[in-house]
Each structure stands twice: as structure tokens, then as C-alpha cells.
Short mmCIF file of C-alpha atoms in Angstrom, two decimals:
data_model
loop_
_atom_site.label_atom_id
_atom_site.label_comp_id
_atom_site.label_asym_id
_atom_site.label_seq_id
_atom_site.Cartn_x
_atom_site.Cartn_y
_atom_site.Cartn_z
CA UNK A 1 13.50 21.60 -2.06
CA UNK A 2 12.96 18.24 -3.96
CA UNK A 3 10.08 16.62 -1.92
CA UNK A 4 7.22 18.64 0.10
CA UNK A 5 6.26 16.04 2.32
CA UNK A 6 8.76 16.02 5.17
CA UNK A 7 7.62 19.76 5.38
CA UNK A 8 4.26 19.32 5.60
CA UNK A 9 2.90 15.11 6.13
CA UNK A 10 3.39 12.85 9.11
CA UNK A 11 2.88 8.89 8.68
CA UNK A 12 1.99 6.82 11.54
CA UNK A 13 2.68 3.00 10.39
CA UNK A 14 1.47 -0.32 11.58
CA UNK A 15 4.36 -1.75 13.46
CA UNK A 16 4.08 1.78 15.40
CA UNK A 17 7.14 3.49 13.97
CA UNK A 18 6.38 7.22 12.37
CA UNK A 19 7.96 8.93 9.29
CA UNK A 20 7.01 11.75 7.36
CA UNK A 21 6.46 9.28 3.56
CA UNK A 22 4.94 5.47 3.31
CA UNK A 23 7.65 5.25 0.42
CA UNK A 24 10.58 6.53 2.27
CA UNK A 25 12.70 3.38 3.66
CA UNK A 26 13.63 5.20 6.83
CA UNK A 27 11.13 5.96 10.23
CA UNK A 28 11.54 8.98 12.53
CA UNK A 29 14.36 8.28 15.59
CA UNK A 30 14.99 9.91 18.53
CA UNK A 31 18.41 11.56 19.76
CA UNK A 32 20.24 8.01 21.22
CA UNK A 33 19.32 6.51 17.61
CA UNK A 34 16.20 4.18 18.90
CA UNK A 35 13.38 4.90 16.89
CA UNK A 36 10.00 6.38 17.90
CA UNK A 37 7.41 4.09 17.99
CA UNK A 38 3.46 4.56 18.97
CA UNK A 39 3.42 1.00 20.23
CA UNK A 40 5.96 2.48 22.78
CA UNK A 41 3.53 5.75 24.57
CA UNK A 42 5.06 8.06 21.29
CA UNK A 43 3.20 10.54 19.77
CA UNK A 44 3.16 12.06 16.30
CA UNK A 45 4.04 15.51 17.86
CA UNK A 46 7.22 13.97 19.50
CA UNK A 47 8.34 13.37 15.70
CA UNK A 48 6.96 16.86 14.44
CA UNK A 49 9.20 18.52 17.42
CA UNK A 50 12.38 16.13 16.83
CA UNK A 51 15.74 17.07 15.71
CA UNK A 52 15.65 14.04 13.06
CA UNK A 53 12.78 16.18 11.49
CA UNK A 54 14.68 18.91 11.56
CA UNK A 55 17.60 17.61 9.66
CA UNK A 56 15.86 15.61 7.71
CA UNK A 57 13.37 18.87 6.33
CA UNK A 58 17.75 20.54 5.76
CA UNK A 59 19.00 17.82 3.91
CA UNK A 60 15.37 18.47 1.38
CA UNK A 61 16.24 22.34 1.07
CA UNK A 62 19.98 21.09 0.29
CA UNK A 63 18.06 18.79 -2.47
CA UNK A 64 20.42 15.74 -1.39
CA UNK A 65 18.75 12.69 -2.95
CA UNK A 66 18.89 10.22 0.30
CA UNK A 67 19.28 6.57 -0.40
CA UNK A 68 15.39 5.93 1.96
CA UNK A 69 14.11 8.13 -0.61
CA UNK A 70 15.28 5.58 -4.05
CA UNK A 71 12.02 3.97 -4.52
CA UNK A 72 10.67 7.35 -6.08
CA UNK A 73 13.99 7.44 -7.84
CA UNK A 74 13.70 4.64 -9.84
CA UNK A 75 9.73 5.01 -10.47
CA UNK A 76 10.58 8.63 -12.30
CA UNK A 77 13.86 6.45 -13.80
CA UNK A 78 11.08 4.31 -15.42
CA UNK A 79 8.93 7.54 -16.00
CA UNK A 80 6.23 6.89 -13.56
CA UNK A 81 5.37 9.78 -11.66
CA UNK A 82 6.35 8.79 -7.99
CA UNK A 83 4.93 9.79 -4.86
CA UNK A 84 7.30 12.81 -4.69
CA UNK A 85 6.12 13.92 -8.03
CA UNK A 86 2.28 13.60 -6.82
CA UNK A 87 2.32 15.27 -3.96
CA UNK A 88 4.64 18.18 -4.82
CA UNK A 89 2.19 18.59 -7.89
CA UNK A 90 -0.48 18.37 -5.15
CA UNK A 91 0.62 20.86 -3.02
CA UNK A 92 2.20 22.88 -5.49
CA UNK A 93 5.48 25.23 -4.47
CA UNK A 94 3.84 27.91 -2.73
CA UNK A 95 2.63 25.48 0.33
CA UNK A 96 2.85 27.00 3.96
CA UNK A 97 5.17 24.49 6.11
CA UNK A 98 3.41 22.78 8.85
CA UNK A 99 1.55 19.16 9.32
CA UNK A 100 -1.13 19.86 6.26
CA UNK A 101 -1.17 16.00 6.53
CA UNK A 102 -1.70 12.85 8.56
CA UNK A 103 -0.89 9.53 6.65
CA UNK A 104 -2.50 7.27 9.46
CA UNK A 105 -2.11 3.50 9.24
CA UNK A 106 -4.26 2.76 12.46
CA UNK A 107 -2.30 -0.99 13.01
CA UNK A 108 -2.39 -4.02 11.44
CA UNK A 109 -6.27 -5.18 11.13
CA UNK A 110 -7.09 -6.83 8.26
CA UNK A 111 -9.68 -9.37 7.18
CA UNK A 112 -7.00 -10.47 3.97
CA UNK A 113 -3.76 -11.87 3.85
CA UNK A 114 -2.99 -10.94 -0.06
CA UNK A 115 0.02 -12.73 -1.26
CA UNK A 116 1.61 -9.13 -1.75
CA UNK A 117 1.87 -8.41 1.75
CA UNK A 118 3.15 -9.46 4.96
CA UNK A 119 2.19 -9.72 8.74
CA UNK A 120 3.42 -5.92 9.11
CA UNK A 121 -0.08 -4.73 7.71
CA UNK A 122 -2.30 -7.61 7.90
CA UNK A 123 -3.18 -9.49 11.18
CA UNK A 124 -4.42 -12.40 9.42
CA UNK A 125 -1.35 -12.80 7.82
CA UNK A 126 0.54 -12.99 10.99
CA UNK A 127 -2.04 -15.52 12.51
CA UNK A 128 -1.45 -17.60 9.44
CA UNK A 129 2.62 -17.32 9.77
CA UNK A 130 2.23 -18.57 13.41
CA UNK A 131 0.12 -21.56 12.66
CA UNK A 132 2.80 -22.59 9.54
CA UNK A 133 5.07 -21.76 12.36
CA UNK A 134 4.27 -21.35 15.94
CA UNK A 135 7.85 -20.09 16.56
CA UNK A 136 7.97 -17.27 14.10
CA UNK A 137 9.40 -14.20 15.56
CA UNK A 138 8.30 -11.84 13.06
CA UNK A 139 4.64 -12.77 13.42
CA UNK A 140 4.67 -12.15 16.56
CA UNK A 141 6.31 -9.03 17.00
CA UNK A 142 3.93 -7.28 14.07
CA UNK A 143 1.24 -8.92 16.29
CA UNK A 144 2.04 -6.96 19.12
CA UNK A 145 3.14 -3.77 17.61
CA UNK A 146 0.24 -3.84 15.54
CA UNK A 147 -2.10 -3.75 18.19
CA UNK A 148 -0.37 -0.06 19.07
CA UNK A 149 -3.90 1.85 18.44
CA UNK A 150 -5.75 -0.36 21.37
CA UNK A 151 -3.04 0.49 23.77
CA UNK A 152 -1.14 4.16 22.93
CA UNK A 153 -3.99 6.86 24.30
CA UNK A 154 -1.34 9.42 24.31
CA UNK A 155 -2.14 9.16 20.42
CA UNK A 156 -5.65 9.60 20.26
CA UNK A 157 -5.49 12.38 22.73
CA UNK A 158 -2.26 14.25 20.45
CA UNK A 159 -4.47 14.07 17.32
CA UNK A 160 -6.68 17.04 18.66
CA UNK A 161 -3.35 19.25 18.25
CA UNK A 162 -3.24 18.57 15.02
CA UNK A 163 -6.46 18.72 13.70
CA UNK A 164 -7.00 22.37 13.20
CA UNK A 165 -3.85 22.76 10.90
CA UNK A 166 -4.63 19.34 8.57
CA UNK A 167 -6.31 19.81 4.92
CA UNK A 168 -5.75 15.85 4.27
CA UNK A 169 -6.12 12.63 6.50
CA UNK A 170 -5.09 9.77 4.66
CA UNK A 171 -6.48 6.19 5.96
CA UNK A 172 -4.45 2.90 4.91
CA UNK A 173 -3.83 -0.45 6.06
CA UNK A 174 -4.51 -3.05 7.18
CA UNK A 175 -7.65 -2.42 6.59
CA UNK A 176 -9.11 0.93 7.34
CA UNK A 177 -12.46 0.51 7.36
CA UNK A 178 -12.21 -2.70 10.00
CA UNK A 179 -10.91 0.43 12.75
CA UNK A 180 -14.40 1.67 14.18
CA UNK A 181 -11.94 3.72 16.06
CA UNK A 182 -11.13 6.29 13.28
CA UNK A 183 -14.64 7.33 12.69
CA UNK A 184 -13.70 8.97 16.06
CA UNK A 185 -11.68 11.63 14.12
CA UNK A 186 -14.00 12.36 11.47
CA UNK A 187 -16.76 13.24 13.94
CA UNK A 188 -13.96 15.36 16.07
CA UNK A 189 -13.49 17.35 12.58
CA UNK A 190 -16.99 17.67 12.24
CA UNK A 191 -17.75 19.14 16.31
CA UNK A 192 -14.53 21.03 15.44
CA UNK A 193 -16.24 22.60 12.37
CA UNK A 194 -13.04 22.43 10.03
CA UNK A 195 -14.48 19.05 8.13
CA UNK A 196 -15.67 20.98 5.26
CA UNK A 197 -12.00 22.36 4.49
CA UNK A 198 -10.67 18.40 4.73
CA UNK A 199 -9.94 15.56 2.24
CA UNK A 200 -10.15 12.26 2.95
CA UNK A 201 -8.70 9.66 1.11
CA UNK A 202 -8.63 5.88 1.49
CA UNK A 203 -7.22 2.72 0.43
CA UNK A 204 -9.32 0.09 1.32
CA UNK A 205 -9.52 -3.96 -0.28
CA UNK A 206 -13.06 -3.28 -1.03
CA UNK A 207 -14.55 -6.00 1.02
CA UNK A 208 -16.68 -3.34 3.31
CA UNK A 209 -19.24 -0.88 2.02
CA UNK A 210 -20.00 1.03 5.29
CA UNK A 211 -23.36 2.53 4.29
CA UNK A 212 -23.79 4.01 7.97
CA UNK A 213 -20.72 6.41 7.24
CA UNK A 214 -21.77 7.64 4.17
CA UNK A 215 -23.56 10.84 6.00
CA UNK A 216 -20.40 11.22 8.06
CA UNK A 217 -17.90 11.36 4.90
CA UNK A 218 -20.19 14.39 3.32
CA UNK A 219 -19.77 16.32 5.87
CA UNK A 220 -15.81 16.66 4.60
CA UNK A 221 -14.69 18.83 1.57
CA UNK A 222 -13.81 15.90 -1.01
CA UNK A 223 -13.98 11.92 0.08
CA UNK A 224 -11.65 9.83 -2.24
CA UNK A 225 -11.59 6.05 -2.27
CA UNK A 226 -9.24 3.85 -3.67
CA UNK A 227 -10.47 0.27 -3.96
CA UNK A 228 -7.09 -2.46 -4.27
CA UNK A 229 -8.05 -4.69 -6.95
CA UNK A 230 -4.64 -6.02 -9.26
CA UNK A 231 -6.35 -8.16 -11.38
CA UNK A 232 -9.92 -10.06 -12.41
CA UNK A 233 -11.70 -13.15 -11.41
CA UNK A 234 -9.38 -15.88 -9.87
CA UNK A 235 -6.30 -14.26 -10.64
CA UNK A 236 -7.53 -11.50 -8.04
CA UNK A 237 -8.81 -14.28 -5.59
CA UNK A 238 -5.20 -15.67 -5.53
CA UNK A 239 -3.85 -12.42 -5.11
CA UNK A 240 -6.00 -10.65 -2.22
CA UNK A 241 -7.04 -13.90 -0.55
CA UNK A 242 -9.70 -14.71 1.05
CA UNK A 243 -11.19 -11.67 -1.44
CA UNK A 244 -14.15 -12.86 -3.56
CA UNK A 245 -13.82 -10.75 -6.90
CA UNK A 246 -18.18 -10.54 -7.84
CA UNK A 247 -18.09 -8.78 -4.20
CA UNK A 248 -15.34 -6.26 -4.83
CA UNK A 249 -17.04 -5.14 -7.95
CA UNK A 250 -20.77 -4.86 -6.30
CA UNK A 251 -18.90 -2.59 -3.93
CA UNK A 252 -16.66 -0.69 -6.44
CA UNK A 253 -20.34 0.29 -7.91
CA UNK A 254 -21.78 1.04 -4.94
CA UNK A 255 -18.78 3.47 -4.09
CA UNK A 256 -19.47 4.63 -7.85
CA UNK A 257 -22.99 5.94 -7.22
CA UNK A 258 -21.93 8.16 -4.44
CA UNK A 259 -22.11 11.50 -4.84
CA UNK A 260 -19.31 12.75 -7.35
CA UNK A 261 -19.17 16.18 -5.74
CA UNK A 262 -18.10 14.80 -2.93
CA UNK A 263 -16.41 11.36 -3.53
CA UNK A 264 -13.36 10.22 -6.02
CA UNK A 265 -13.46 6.70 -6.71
CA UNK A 266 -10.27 5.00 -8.20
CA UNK A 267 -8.53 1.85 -8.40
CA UNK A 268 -5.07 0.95 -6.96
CA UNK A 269 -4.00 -1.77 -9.11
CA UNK A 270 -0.65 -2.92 -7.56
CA UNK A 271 2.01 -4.68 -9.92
CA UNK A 272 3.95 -7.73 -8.73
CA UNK A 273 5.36 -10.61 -10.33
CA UNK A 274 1.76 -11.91 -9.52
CA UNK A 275 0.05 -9.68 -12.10
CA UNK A 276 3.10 -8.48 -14.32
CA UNK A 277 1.95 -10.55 -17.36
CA UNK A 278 -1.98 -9.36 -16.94
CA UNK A 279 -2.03 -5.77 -16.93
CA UNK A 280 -4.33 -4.92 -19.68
CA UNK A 281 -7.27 -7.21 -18.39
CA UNK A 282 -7.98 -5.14 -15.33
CA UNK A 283 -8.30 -2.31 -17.49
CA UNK A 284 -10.45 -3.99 -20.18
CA UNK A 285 -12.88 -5.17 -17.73
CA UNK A 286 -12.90 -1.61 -15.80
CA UNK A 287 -13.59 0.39 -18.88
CA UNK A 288 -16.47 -2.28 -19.56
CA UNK A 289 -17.99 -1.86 -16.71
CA UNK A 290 -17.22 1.87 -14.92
CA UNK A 291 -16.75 4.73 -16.86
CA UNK A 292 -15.54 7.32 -14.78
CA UNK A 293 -13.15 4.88 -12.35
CA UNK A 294 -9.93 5.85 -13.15
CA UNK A 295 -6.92 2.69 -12.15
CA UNK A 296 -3.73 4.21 -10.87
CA UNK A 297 -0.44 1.88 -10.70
CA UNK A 298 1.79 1.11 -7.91
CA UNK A 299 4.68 -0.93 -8.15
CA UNK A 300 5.97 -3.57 -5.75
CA UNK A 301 9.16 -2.55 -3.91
CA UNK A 302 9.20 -4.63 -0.78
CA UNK A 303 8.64 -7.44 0.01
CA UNK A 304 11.37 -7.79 -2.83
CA UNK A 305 10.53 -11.68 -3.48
CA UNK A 306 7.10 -10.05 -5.20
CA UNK A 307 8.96 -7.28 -7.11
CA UNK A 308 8.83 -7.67 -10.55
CA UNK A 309 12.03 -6.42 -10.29
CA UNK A 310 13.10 -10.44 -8.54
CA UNK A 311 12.37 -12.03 -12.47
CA UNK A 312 15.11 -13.76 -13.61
CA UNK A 313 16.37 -11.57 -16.49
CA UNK A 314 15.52 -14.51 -19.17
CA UNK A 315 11.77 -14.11 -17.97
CA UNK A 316 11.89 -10.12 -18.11
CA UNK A 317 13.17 -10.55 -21.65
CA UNK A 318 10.12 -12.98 -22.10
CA UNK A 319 7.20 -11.03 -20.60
CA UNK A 320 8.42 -7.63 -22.39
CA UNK A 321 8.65 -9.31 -25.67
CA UNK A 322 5.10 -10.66 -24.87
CA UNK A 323 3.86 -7.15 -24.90
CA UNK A 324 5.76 -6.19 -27.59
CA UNK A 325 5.01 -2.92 -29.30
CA UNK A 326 2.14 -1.94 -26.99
CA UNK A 327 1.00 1.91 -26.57
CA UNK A 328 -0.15 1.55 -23.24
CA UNK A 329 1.80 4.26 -21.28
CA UNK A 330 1.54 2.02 -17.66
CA UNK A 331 2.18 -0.62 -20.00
CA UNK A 332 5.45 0.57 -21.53
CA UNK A 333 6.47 2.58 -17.86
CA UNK A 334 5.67 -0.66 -15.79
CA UNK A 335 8.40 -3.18 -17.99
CA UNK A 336 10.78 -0.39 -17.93
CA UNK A 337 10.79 0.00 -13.94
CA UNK A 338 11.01 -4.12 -14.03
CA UNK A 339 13.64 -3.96 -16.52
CA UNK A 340 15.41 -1.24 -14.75
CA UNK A 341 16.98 -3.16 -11.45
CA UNK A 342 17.90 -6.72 -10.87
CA UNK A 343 17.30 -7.85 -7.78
CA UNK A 344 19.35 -10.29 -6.17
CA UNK A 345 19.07 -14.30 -6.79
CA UNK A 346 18.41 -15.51 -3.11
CA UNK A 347 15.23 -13.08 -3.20
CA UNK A 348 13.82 -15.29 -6.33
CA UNK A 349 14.27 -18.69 -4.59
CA UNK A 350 12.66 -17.21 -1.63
CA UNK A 351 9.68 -16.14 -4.17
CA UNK A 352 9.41 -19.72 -5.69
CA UNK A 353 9.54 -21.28 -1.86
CA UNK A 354 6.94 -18.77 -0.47
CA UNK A 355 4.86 -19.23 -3.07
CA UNK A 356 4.58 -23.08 -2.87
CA UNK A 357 4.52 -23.15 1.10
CA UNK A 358 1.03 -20.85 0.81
CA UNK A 359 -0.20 -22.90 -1.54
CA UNK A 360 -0.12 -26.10 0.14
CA UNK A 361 -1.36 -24.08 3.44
CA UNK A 362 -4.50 -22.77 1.48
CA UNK A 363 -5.11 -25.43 -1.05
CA UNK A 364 -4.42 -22.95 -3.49
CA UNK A 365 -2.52 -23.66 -7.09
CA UNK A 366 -0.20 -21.63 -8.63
CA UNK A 367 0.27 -23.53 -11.86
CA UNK A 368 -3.57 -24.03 -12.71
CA UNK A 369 -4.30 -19.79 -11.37
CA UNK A 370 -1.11 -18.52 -13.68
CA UNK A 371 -0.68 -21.30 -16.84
CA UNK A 372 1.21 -18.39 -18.76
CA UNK A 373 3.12 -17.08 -16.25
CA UNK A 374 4.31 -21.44 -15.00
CA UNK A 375 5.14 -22.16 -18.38
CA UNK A 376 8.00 -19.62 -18.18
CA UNK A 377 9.16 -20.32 -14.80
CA UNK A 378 8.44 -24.36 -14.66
CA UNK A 379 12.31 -24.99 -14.36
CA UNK A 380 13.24 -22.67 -11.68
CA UNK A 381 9.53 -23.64 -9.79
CA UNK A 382 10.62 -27.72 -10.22
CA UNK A 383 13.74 -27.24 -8.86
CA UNK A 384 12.62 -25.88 -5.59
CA UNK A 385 11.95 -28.91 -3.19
CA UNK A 386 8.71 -28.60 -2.26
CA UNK A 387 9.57 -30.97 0.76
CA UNK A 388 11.83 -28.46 1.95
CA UNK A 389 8.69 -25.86 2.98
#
């Protein structure tokens, strides 16, 4: 058995389609090959009872390594501990099969529109794609699918079967603390009386300190909190847009002084060709200023035009000699995953036109945010037409 989560996790995502992994590059499908999707009256136990779990959970006990599942591939390629790694550590081998886990990303609602992500988890992403283009297809179908938490009741009403079993609910984004609606399972645990034998954990963009849940979270066994920062001061403001840095931090601290019997506070620093050339300056100013926040790494798969994995190979060679002999382990892990897979040409061009079209929509300025990071690109960015966004 290579990977304990199809055994034991279910994922809802924001577009409304299920899977049993946020990594895996695959979502749950019924008999006539259509996928399930909440947006569509679906529930979680209609992917728990399929026969694409089943075979799925098979092909694990065969230990086939499935194409969806390469992303954790090349991370342990690299030497980062993937998702796989974590949560079969996490659950360790002698885990009882059954859903231990809900991974539930509760639609699209988001108050950011980070340059790292796309109108499938952030609403305000898609509003901004329709107004560059009122036409845009995509925006408007993550619109609607996102919305699949207002409309699916069938959902909320399935949870309650689940509940009893689950040692972990897992809240992601958008942006989990925007979905009053959620709360509405955390005080179900607590009338259920089976909160004190459940984790929580969180990724949120630090923006919200909700300081009229805090009684609600202690009522669960262990409440952890991942705050998304990727880098400091305007860099970060580029990066998780409209997010104002001195805010994130206040918030980071207030997380901080919560109880620590109760509630794990880290960072998810995520690394894109964005932040590739800054990664020791998050950590700098963290151990400055926390001293018990640990930062764990993530690398950008998709969208691939962020990768850092989309650098031309002559910039790779550039940033990693920048770095040179540094100790850092993410340091040394993170150039070795970029260095590791090329990806194709058409998916930089698409980087250098993306990038420019948000600019000129925001007002923002790539060249004066990134000087370092310009300088080594300024004949592949002056070559793309900005007339042609």
C-alpha cells in the first residue's frame, strides 16, 4: 500500500468535483465516466460507495504508481517529503480503513486573487477575469460551480454520516474562514460530543482573525492553522493581492498567543517563480519575529505558467548559482525539484503575458516589485508585446 489516503480521506473541491487527495490530478467519476460533482446534487458518500473508489483503493494495495499521483513523485525525486509521505507518517501503517478524513474546500470564496491562483479557488479572481474579459468561459463556469455549497443541501445533510467516524476535518480554499457556513459543522461535532477526539486544520491567507470562534475551536482535540504568506513586504503584496503584509503579521501573532495546547500555528510559504529567488527572507524575518512558527514549503505544480519548474533553463542555471553552496535543506530541496522537470516553452510565454496583462489591470509593476528577478528575464519579458494583452 503506497499512499493511505484513498483508504481513509475524502476531498470535496471548489469547482464541486470530489477525490480522495488535493495533490492527486484525477477527481472521483461515476460508472458512464462523467465525474461526480457537488455542484450537480452529489454527495461525498456517493464517492465513498463508488466502484472508482474501489479500484482506485486496488490499484494502492497493488502499489502501482498512477500518473494523477506524479506530483508527490517528483517532490520525494527532489527529496521533499510529499503529501503521501506526510500523511502515511501521520497515520502511520496500522490505520483502520474508513473516512478518518474530510479535506473540505467549501467553494470558491475568497477576498484575494493571489497571482498564484486562478478563478477555480478564488471568486475574486473570476470577477476580475470577466471584467478583462466579459466573454471568458472559464470564469464563468468556476463562478457557478463554485457557488456548489449555497445550492447542494444533499451535502450538508450527508456530512452527519460521516461525522462520527472522522478524527480530521481539513478547511481550505478559497478562503475558509469567509464560509460562516462551516462553523455549522464544528458546532454539530460539539452537540455530537466527538469534538474533543477531532483535529482541525486550516489554511487560511491570514486576512481574518475570527475572535468569536476562538471558544468554538477549543472545544476540538488540537486546532492547527496555517497562515499563506510566500514572502515579506511588497513582494507578498504582489503575490497575495489585495493582501496588506503589516496585517498578516498582526494576525499571525494573534493566532500565536492562542493557546498552544490546543492550537498549531505554521506558515505555508508556497514557491513559484514569484518567490523562487527570495526564499531565505521569509524565514529571516519569521525567526525575528516568532519563535515557535514553524514555515512549511509547497511547491507550485499547476497553474504550470507559475511553476518554477516553467524557467527557462538559462535562468534555473542563474538562480541556483545565486544560491550557491547554501545549507538550507528547503533551500537545496526547492532548486532541485525546479531543476528536476522542464516544462514546456508555450507555458513560459503564457507566464510573461499573464503577468503583464495583471499588471496593467491593477497598476501593479513587475519590474520595480522583482529588480533581481527582471534583470534575468528582461529579454524574454521585452519580447512579449505588451499590446498583444
Amino acid at each position: 500500500m503506497s499512499c493511505v489516503l484513498p483508504f481513509i480521506n475524502l476531498e470535496a473541491r471548489t469547482d464541486g468535483t470530489m477525490a480522495v487527495c488535493c495533490i492527486m490530478q484525477e477527481s472521483a467519476k461515476k460508472e458512464d465516466g462523467t465525474e461526480y460533482n457537488l455542484a450537480n446534487g452529489d454527495t461525498l458518500s456517493d464517492v465513498k460507495n463508488s466502484k472508482w473508489l474501489s479500484a482506485l483503493q486496488q490499484k494502492f494495495l497493488n502499489n502501482e504508481k498512477l500518473d494523477a499521483c506524479k506530483n508527490c513523485w517528483h517532490e520525494e525525486e527532489a527529496g521533499i517529503q510529499s503529501k503521501r509521505l506526510r500523511e502515511n507518517l501521520y497515520w502511520g501503517e496500522n490505520f483502520t480503513p474508513g473516512i478518518k478524513a474530510l479535506d473540505l474546500k467549501l467553494g470558491n470564496i475568497c477576498n484575494s486573487k493571489c497571482r498564484i491562483c486562478s478563478s477555480f479557488a478564488s471568486s475574486q479572481w473570476a470577477a476580475e477575469e470577466l471584467k478583462i474579459n466579459p466573454e471568458s468561459q472559464n470564469a464563468k463556469k468556476f463562478n457557478k460551480l463554485g457557488m456548489w455549497p449555497k445550492t447542494n443541501e444533499n451535502f450538508w445533510q450527508d456530512i452527519d454520516t460521516h461525522l462520527a467516524e472522522v478524527k480530521k476535518l481539513e478547511f481550505f480554499g478559497g478562503e475558509p474562514l469567509m464560509i460562516e457556513r462551516h462553523f455549522e459543522i464544528l458546532e454539530r461535532c460539539v452537540d455530537l460530543n466527538i469534538a474533543k477526539d477531532i483535529t482541525l486544520a486550516y489554511n487560511t491567507n491570514g486576512s481574518i482573525f475570527p475572535q468569536d470562534k476562538i471558544e468554538l475551536w477549543e472545544q476540538f482535540k488540537k486546532v492547527e492553522i496555517f497562515v499563506s504568506i510566500d514572502d515579506i513586504s511588497e513582494r507578498f503584496e504582489y503575490i497575495r493581492f489585495p493582501g496588506n503584509f503589516a496585517e498578516v503579521i498582526t494576525n499571525l501573532a494573534n493566532f500565536d498567543k492562542l493557546n498552544k495546547d490546543i492550537f498549531d500555528i505554521g506558515i505555508f510559504q508556497t514557491i513559484s517563480v514569484f518567490n523562487i529567488m527570495h526564499m531565505n527572507e521569509l524565514t529571516s524575518f519569521i525567526n525575528r519575529h516568532f519563535s515557535d512558527v514553524d514555515i512549511h514549503y509547497n511547491m507550485v505544480f499547476t497553474p504550470s505558467h507559475i511553476s518554477p519548474k516553467v524557467l527557462p533553463k538559462r535562468v534555473k542555471e542563474k538562480i541556483t548559482a545565486i544560491y550557491g553552496d547554501d545549507p538550507a535543506e528547503h533551500v537545496t530541496k526547492t532548486l532541485k525539484f525546479m531543476n528536476g522537470e522542464d516544462y514546456e516553452q508555450n507555458e513560459w510565454i503564457n507566464f510573461l503575458m499573464q503577468t503583464k496583462q495583471i499588471d496593467k489591470f491593477r497598476k501593479d509593476q513587475f519590474e520595480k516589485v522583482f529588480p533581481e528577478f527582471y534583470k534575468l528575464i528582461k529579454k524574454d519579458w521585452d519580447s512579449v508585446n505588451k499590446e498583444v494583452l
